[in-house]
Short mmCIF file of C-alpha atoms in Angstrom, two decimals:
data_model
loop_
_atom_site.label_atom_id
_atom_site.label_comp_id
_atom_site.label_asym_id
_atom_site.label_seq_id
_atom_site.Cartn_x
_atom_site.Cartn_y
_atom_site.Cartn_z
CA MET A 78 -25.95 7.80 21.93
CA SER A 79 -25.86 9.68 18.64
CA TYR A 80 -22.34 10.31 17.42
CA LYS A 81 -21.14 12.30 14.42
CA VAL A 82 -18.70 10.73 11.98
CA LEU A 83 -16.86 12.64 9.26
CA ILE A 84 -16.10 10.55 6.17
CA THR A 85 -13.53 12.61 4.29
CA GLU A 86 -14.14 10.87 0.93
CA ASP A 87 -16.89 8.57 -0.26
CA ILE A 88 -16.66 4.87 0.61
CA ASN A 89 -18.50 1.68 -0.22
CA GLU A 90 -22.02 1.53 1.19
CA SER A 91 -21.18 -1.34 3.58
CA GLY A 92 -19.30 0.93 5.98
CA LYS A 93 -21.88 3.69 5.86
CA GLU A 94 -24.65 1.20 6.51
CA LEU A 95 -22.85 -0.11 9.60
CA LEU A 96 -22.54 3.42 10.98
CA ARG A 97 -26.20 4.18 10.24
CA GLU A 98 -27.26 0.98 12.02
CA GLN A 99 -25.69 2.40 15.18
CA GLY A 100 -27.70 5.59 14.80
CA TYR A 101 -24.62 7.67 14.01
CA GLU A 102 -24.87 10.85 11.97
CA ILE A 103 -22.66 10.68 8.87
CA ARG A 104 -21.13 13.86 7.50
CA MET A 105 -19.67 13.49 4.01
CA GLY A 106 -16.58 15.63 3.53
CA THR A 107 -16.11 18.11 0.73
CA GLY A 108 -12.30 18.16 0.61
CA ILE A 109 -9.18 16.63 2.12
CA ASP A 110 -7.06 19.73 2.75
CA GLU A 111 -6.34 20.50 6.39
CA GLU A 112 -8.62 23.53 6.67
CA THR A 113 -11.61 21.73 5.19
CA VAL A 114 -11.14 18.65 7.38
CA LEU A 115 -10.64 20.81 10.45
CA LYS A 116 -13.83 22.74 9.79
CA GLU A 117 -15.94 19.69 8.99
CA ALA A 118 -14.61 17.54 11.86
CA SER A 119 -14.77 20.24 14.54
CA ASP A 120 -17.81 18.74 16.27
CA CYS A 121 -17.32 15.11 15.22
CA ASP A 122 -16.61 12.11 17.41
CA ALA A 123 -14.78 10.18 14.71
CA ILE A 124 -13.10 10.60 11.33
CA LEU A 125 -12.98 7.92 8.63
CA THR A 126 -10.39 8.87 6.03
CA ARG A 127 -8.94 7.57 2.79
CA ASN A 128 -6.42 10.19 1.64
CA ALA A 129 -6.75 13.13 4.02
CA THR A 130 -3.81 14.02 6.24
CA ILE A 131 -5.02 14.03 9.84
CA SER A 132 -2.60 16.30 11.67
CA ARG A 133 -2.12 17.11 15.33
CA ARG A 134 -3.66 20.51 14.66
CA ILE A 135 -6.86 18.85 13.49
CA MET A 136 -6.92 16.57 16.53
CA GLU A 137 -6.31 19.37 19.01
CA ASN A 138 -9.10 21.47 17.53
CA CYS A 139 -11.70 18.69 17.51
CA PRO A 140 -12.51 18.35 21.23
CA LYS A 141 -14.97 15.46 20.80
CA LEU A 142 -12.69 13.37 18.59
CA LYS A 143 -12.25 9.84 19.95
CA ALA A 144 -11.47 7.74 16.87
CA ILE A 145 -9.68 8.05 13.53
CA SER A 146 -10.05 5.12 11.15
CA MET A 147 -8.13 4.47 7.97
CA HIS A 148 -9.88 3.10 4.88
CA GLY A 149 -6.97 0.81 4.08
CA VAL A 150 -3.83 -0.36 5.82
CA GLY A 151 -1.18 2.35 5.62
CA VAL A 152 -1.61 5.10 8.22
CA ASN A 153 1.30 7.36 7.26
CA GLY A 154 -1.24 10.14 6.60
CA ILE A 155 -2.32 10.10 10.25
CA ASP A 156 -0.17 11.53 13.02
CA VAL A 157 -0.43 8.38 15.11
CA LYS A 158 2.03 9.59 17.74
CA SER A 159 -0.07 12.68 18.43
CA ALA A 160 -3.27 10.63 18.43
CA THR A 161 -1.78 8.34 21.05
CA GLU A 162 -0.71 11.27 23.21
CA LEU A 163 -4.14 12.87 22.90
CA GLY A 164 -6.01 9.67 23.77
CA ILE A 165 -7.45 9.14 20.28
CA GLN A 166 -7.82 5.60 19.00
CA VAL A 167 -6.49 4.96 15.50
CA THR A 168 -7.69 1.90 13.60
CA ASN A 169 -7.40 0.62 10.05
CA ALA A 170 -8.76 -2.04 7.71
CA ALA A 171 -5.85 -4.37 8.26
CA LYS A 172 -7.30 -7.50 6.67
CA ALA A 173 -9.29 -5.99 3.84
CA ASN A 174 -6.98 -6.05 0.87
CA GLN A 175 -4.05 -8.44 1.35
CA ASN A 176 -5.14 -11.02 -1.21
CA SER A 177 -6.19 -8.34 -3.70
CA VAL A 178 -2.74 -6.73 -3.53
CA ALA A 179 -1.00 -10.10 -3.71
CA GLU A 180 -2.96 -11.08 -6.84
CA TYR A 181 -2.27 -7.70 -8.42
CA THR A 182 1.44 -8.11 -7.73
CA ILE A 183 1.49 -11.51 -9.42
CA GLY A 184 -0.38 -9.96 -12.35
CA LEU A 185 2.29 -7.27 -12.70
CA ILE A 186 5.05 -9.88 -12.62
CA LEU A 187 3.31 -11.76 -15.45
CA LEU A 188 2.78 -8.59 -17.49
CA LEU A 189 6.48 -7.72 -17.18
CA ALA A 190 7.71 -11.23 -17.93
CA LYS A 191 5.46 -11.75 -20.93
CA ARG A 192 5.93 -8.14 -22.18
CA THR A 193 2.19 -7.87 -22.65
CA PHE A 194 2.00 -4.09 -22.70
CA GLU A 195 4.68 -3.85 -25.38
CA TYR A 196 2.76 -6.29 -27.57
CA ASN A 197 -0.48 -4.45 -26.92
CA GLU A 198 0.87 -1.00 -27.75
CA GLY A 199 2.93 -2.21 -30.72
CA LEU A 200 0.10 -4.08 -32.42
CA LYS A 201 -2.38 -1.24 -31.86
CA ALA A 202 0.14 1.03 -33.58
CA GLY A 203 0.19 -1.31 -36.58
CA ASN A 204 3.48 -3.03 -35.77
CA TRP A 205 2.97 -6.76 -36.31
CA GLU A 206 6.72 -7.30 -36.02
CA ILE A 207 6.51 -6.43 -32.32
CA ARG A 208 6.02 -10.17 -31.91
CA SER A 209 9.73 -10.64 -32.57
CA ILE A 210 10.59 -9.49 -29.04
CA CYS A 211 10.62 -12.33 -26.54
CA GLY A 212 9.05 -12.66 -23.13
CA MET A 213 10.29 -15.09 -20.49
CA ASP A 214 9.03 -18.09 -18.59
CA LEU A 215 8.78 -17.55 -14.84
CA GLU A 216 9.38 -21.14 -13.81
CA GLY A 217 12.80 -21.31 -12.17
CA LYS A 218 13.20 -17.52 -11.97
CA THR A 219 13.89 -15.95 -8.59
CA LEU A 220 11.40 -13.68 -6.88
CA GLY A 221 12.95 -11.47 -4.22
CA ILE A 222 10.49 -10.12 -1.65
CA ILE A 223 11.33 -7.25 0.64
CA GLY A 224 8.88 -7.41 3.53
CA VAL A 225 7.58 -10.91 4.18
CA GLY A 226 4.49 -10.00 6.16
CA THR A 227 0.97 -11.09 5.30
CA ILE A 228 0.97 -9.73 1.74
CA GLY A 229 4.58 -10.68 1.05
CA THR A 230 3.90 -14.23 2.20
CA MET A 231 0.81 -14.48 -0.01
CA VAL A 232 2.84 -13.29 -3.01
CA ALA A 233 5.58 -15.78 -2.19
CA LYS A 234 3.18 -18.71 -2.02
CA LYS A 235 1.35 -17.75 -5.21
CA ALA A 236 4.68 -17.41 -7.04
CA PHE A 237 6.15 -20.66 -5.67
CA TYR A 238 3.12 -22.92 -5.92
CA GLY A 239 1.42 -21.32 -8.90
CA LEU A 240 4.34 -20.30 -11.10
CA GLY A 241 7.22 -22.52 -9.98
CA MET A 242 9.41 -19.57 -9.03
CA ASN A 243 12.21 -19.67 -6.50
CA VAL A 244 11.61 -17.28 -3.61
CA ILE A 245 14.04 -15.42 -1.39
CA GLY A 246 12.58 -13.01 1.12
CA HIS A 247 14.03 -10.33 3.35
CA LYS A 248 12.94 -10.34 6.99
CA ARG A 249 14.82 -7.82 9.07
CA ARG A 250 14.51 -9.47 12.49
CA LEU A 251 15.93 -12.86 11.51
CA THR A 252 19.26 -13.80 13.07
CA LYS A 253 20.07 -16.48 10.48
CA PRO A 254 18.61 -17.72 7.18
CA MET A 255 15.45 -19.76 7.51
CA LYS A 256 13.91 -22.26 5.11
CA THR A 257 10.13 -22.16 4.63
CA GLU A 258 7.66 -24.19 2.60
CA TYR A 259 7.91 -21.64 -0.22
CA GLY A 260 11.54 -20.50 -0.14
CA ILE A 261 14.34 -18.96 1.88
CA LEU A 262 14.11 -16.02 4.30
CA THR A 263 17.14 -13.98 5.26
CA ASN A 264 18.04 -10.71 6.99
CA ASP A 265 20.61 -9.97 4.26
CA LEU A 266 18.89 -7.29 2.17
CA ASP A 267 21.74 -7.07 -0.34
CA GLU A 268 21.56 -10.80 -1.05
CA VAL A 269 17.84 -10.57 -1.80
CA ILE A 270 18.35 -7.63 -4.16
CA ARG A 271 21.28 -9.26 -5.98
CA SER A 272 19.52 -12.62 -6.36
CA ALA A 273 16.19 -11.39 -7.67
CA ASP A 274 15.01 -11.61 -11.25
CA PHE A 275 11.88 -9.87 -9.98
CA LEU A 276 12.11 -7.75 -6.83
CA SER A 277 8.79 -7.00 -5.11
CA LEU A 278 8.30 -4.51 -2.26
CA HIS A 279 5.86 -5.19 0.58
CA VAL A 280 6.98 -3.04 3.52
CA PRO A 281 5.03 -0.28 5.26
CA LEU A 282 6.33 3.28 5.14
CA THR A 283 8.25 4.03 8.34
CA SER A 284 11.32 6.05 9.22
CA SER A 285 13.42 2.91 8.70
CA THR A 286 11.92 1.99 5.31
CA ARG A 287 11.87 5.45 3.72
CA ASN A 288 14.27 5.30 0.74
CA LEU A 289 15.10 1.72 1.72
CA LEU A 290 15.86 1.11 -1.94
CA SER A 291 18.42 3.87 -2.28
CA ALA A 292 20.57 4.51 -5.34
CA GLU A 293 23.20 2.26 -3.78
CA LYS A 294 20.74 -0.60 -3.25
CA LEU A 295 19.17 -0.21 -6.70
CA ALA A 296 22.63 -0.53 -8.23
CA LEU A 297 22.83 -4.08 -6.81
CA MET A 298 20.00 -5.28 -9.04
CA LYS A 299 20.73 -7.48 -12.03
CA PRO A 300 20.58 -5.60 -15.35
CA THR A 301 17.94 -8.15 -16.42
CA ALA A 302 15.83 -7.70 -13.26
CA TYR A 303 12.46 -6.02 -12.78
CA LEU A 304 11.18 -4.04 -9.79
CA ILE A 305 7.56 -4.20 -8.60
CA ASN A 306 6.28 -1.70 -6.04
CA THR A 307 2.76 -2.04 -4.66
CA ALA A 308 3.81 -0.88 -1.18
CA ARG A 309 4.58 2.85 -0.84
CA GLY A 310 6.35 5.15 -3.28
CA GLU A 311 8.64 6.58 -0.62
CA VAL A 312 10.20 3.16 0.02
CA THR A 313 12.32 3.77 -3.09
CA ASP A 314 14.48 6.73 -4.01
CA GLU A 315 12.26 7.73 -6.93
CA LYS A 316 14.86 9.96 -8.62
CA ALA A 317 17.46 7.20 -8.46
CA LEU A 318 14.94 4.67 -9.74
CA THR A 319 13.96 6.92 -12.64
CA LYS A 320 17.60 7.35 -13.58
CA ILE A 321 18.43 3.65 -13.47
CA LEU A 322 15.34 2.83 -15.55
CA ALA A 323 16.02 5.57 -18.09
CA GLU A 324 19.57 4.34 -18.51
CA LYS A 325 18.25 0.75 -18.91
CA LYS A 326 20.48 -0.47 -16.08
CA ILE A 327 17.61 -2.72 -15.03
CA ALA A 328 15.07 -4.29 -17.37
CA GLY A 329 12.02 -2.44 -16.14
CA ALA A 330 9.50 -1.85 -13.39
CA ALA A 331 5.82 -1.97 -12.49
CA ILE A 332 4.84 0.85 -10.14
CA ASP A 333 1.50 1.32 -8.42
CA VAL A 334 2.64 3.89 -5.83
CA PHE A 335 4.54 7.15 -6.05
CA ASP A 336 6.52 9.48 -3.83
CA GLY A 337 4.02 11.89 -2.32
CA GLY A 338 0.96 9.95 -3.46
CA ILE A 339 -0.38 11.41 -6.70
CA PRO A 340 2.43 11.97 -9.21
CA ASN A 341 2.79 15.12 -11.27
CA MET A 342 1.96 14.29 -14.89
CA ASN A 343 5.39 15.63 -15.84
CA ASN A 344 7.05 13.01 -13.66
CA PRO A 345 9.47 11.31 -16.07
CA ILE A 346 8.85 7.86 -14.62
CA LEU A 347 5.35 7.98 -16.14
CA HIS A 348 6.78 8.25 -19.63
CA LEU A 349 9.46 5.57 -19.66
CA ASP A 350 8.84 2.75 -22.13
CA ASN A 351 10.11 0.05 -19.74
CA VAL A 352 7.73 0.96 -16.92
CA ILE A 353 4.14 -0.12 -16.27
CA VAL A 354 2.29 2.35 -14.03
CA SER A 355 -1.07 2.30 -12.27
CA PRO A 356 -2.75 4.85 -9.95
CA HIS A 357 -2.42 3.10 -6.56
CA THR A 358 -5.10 0.58 -7.48
CA ALA A 359 -3.61 -2.75 -6.37
CA ALA A 360 -6.22 -3.03 -3.63
CA PHE A 361 -9.15 -1.77 -5.70
CA THR A 362 -11.44 -4.71 -6.32
CA GLY A 363 -15.14 -4.68 -5.52
CA ARG A 364 -14.78 -7.11 -2.63
CA SER A 365 -11.69 -5.39 -1.26
CA LEU A 366 -13.34 -1.95 -1.25
CA GLU A 367 -16.36 -3.43 0.51
CA ARG A 368 -14.13 -4.98 3.18
CA MET A 369 -12.08 -1.79 3.60
CA SER A 370 -15.22 0.28 4.09
CA TYR A 371 -16.71 -2.15 6.61
CA GLN A 372 -13.52 -2.70 8.61
CA ALA A 373 -12.79 1.03 8.79
CA ALA A 374 -16.33 1.69 10.05
CA LEU A 375 -16.07 -1.23 12.47
CA GLY A 376 -13.08 0.38 14.18
CA ILE A 377 -15.13 3.52 14.80
CA VAL A 378 -18.11 1.59 16.14
CA GLU A 379 -15.96 -0.51 18.48
CA THR A 380 -14.09 2.52 19.79
CA LEU A 381 -17.19 4.61 20.40
CA LYS A 382 -18.76 1.67 22.24
CA GLY A 383 -15.72 1.43 24.50
CA GLN A 384 -14.65 -1.91 23.05
CA VAL A 385 -11.15 -3.02 22.11
CA PRO A 386 -11.00 -2.55 18.33
CA THR A 387 -10.40 -5.52 16.08
CA PHE A 388 -7.75 -3.67 14.05
CA PRO A 389 -5.99 -1.21 16.40
CA VAL A 390 -3.05 0.84 15.19
CA ASN A 391 -2.16 2.43 18.53
CA ASN A 392 -2.79 2.09 22.24
CA PRO A 393 -3.89 5.60 23.22
CA ASN A 394 -3.36 7.07 26.62
CA PRO A 395 -6.65 6.91 28.51
CA ILE A 396 -7.80 10.48 28.96
CA ASP A 397 -11.27 11.83 29.46
CA LYS A 398 -12.78 13.07 26.20
CA ALA A 399 -15.91 15.17 26.15
CA SER A 400 -18.94 13.41 24.71
#
């Protein structure tokens, strides 16, 4: 059967090729605003999205829609609850980018510790004396990890085995501290924050993690500590973080994600001299983008074939959808 698939933004060829092999018609989107997506998906059987918000209104006005697949892991841009109620399968590319993000996180920790960007900018400005500032060795320093899932565990192991760091991780469902091969896990969030020389965030964005690092929690950090966020911008209180960084109450931060996605260029956090920023690119390697494209397309193929998807996000109510 020939199905139509809207791809809201361009993706690596691997995913498109998989869809073409099934005989599906691919429609490349021209915008990610609600009206454009609604118009272009109106007769589609599936949507593959990167940054578009897929609302209930879109779902209700696309009568053939059976699958929505996320090019990546986080699905906070998709109304999963509504999709479930409407019998629409949501999938993602759950195992596409974990190692890429973990490596990027370790890279940010090294850049902060060794003060590489300060040396780079100072020397390019003609300041040879910038070499008088000192970096730090990571061996023996404590890495605090909030969210010890797949990515958090990879970061922990790379830091422990590769850099000789001590690791303490926060895992909410633990009833008592637990020793692992790479460090200690605890359900005491405050202890993790207080202990960390480097505090790295690896939790998804949910109602319980939004503003998890509030002004109160940020105030628990050591004045010599650094924050690394490659998770979601909304996990921190961005205004409180900006204030604490501007006042030099912590040493600095490396931020790959921002509240609301794309930051306004007037956002003060972009202009602080103790902050490294990047445009949500922790997962953007050639291999990772290939895997994300393929896994996102795979979820659509599996769903449209009536198979249980490899990377399901929800378990939709079985209702009859027009084909």
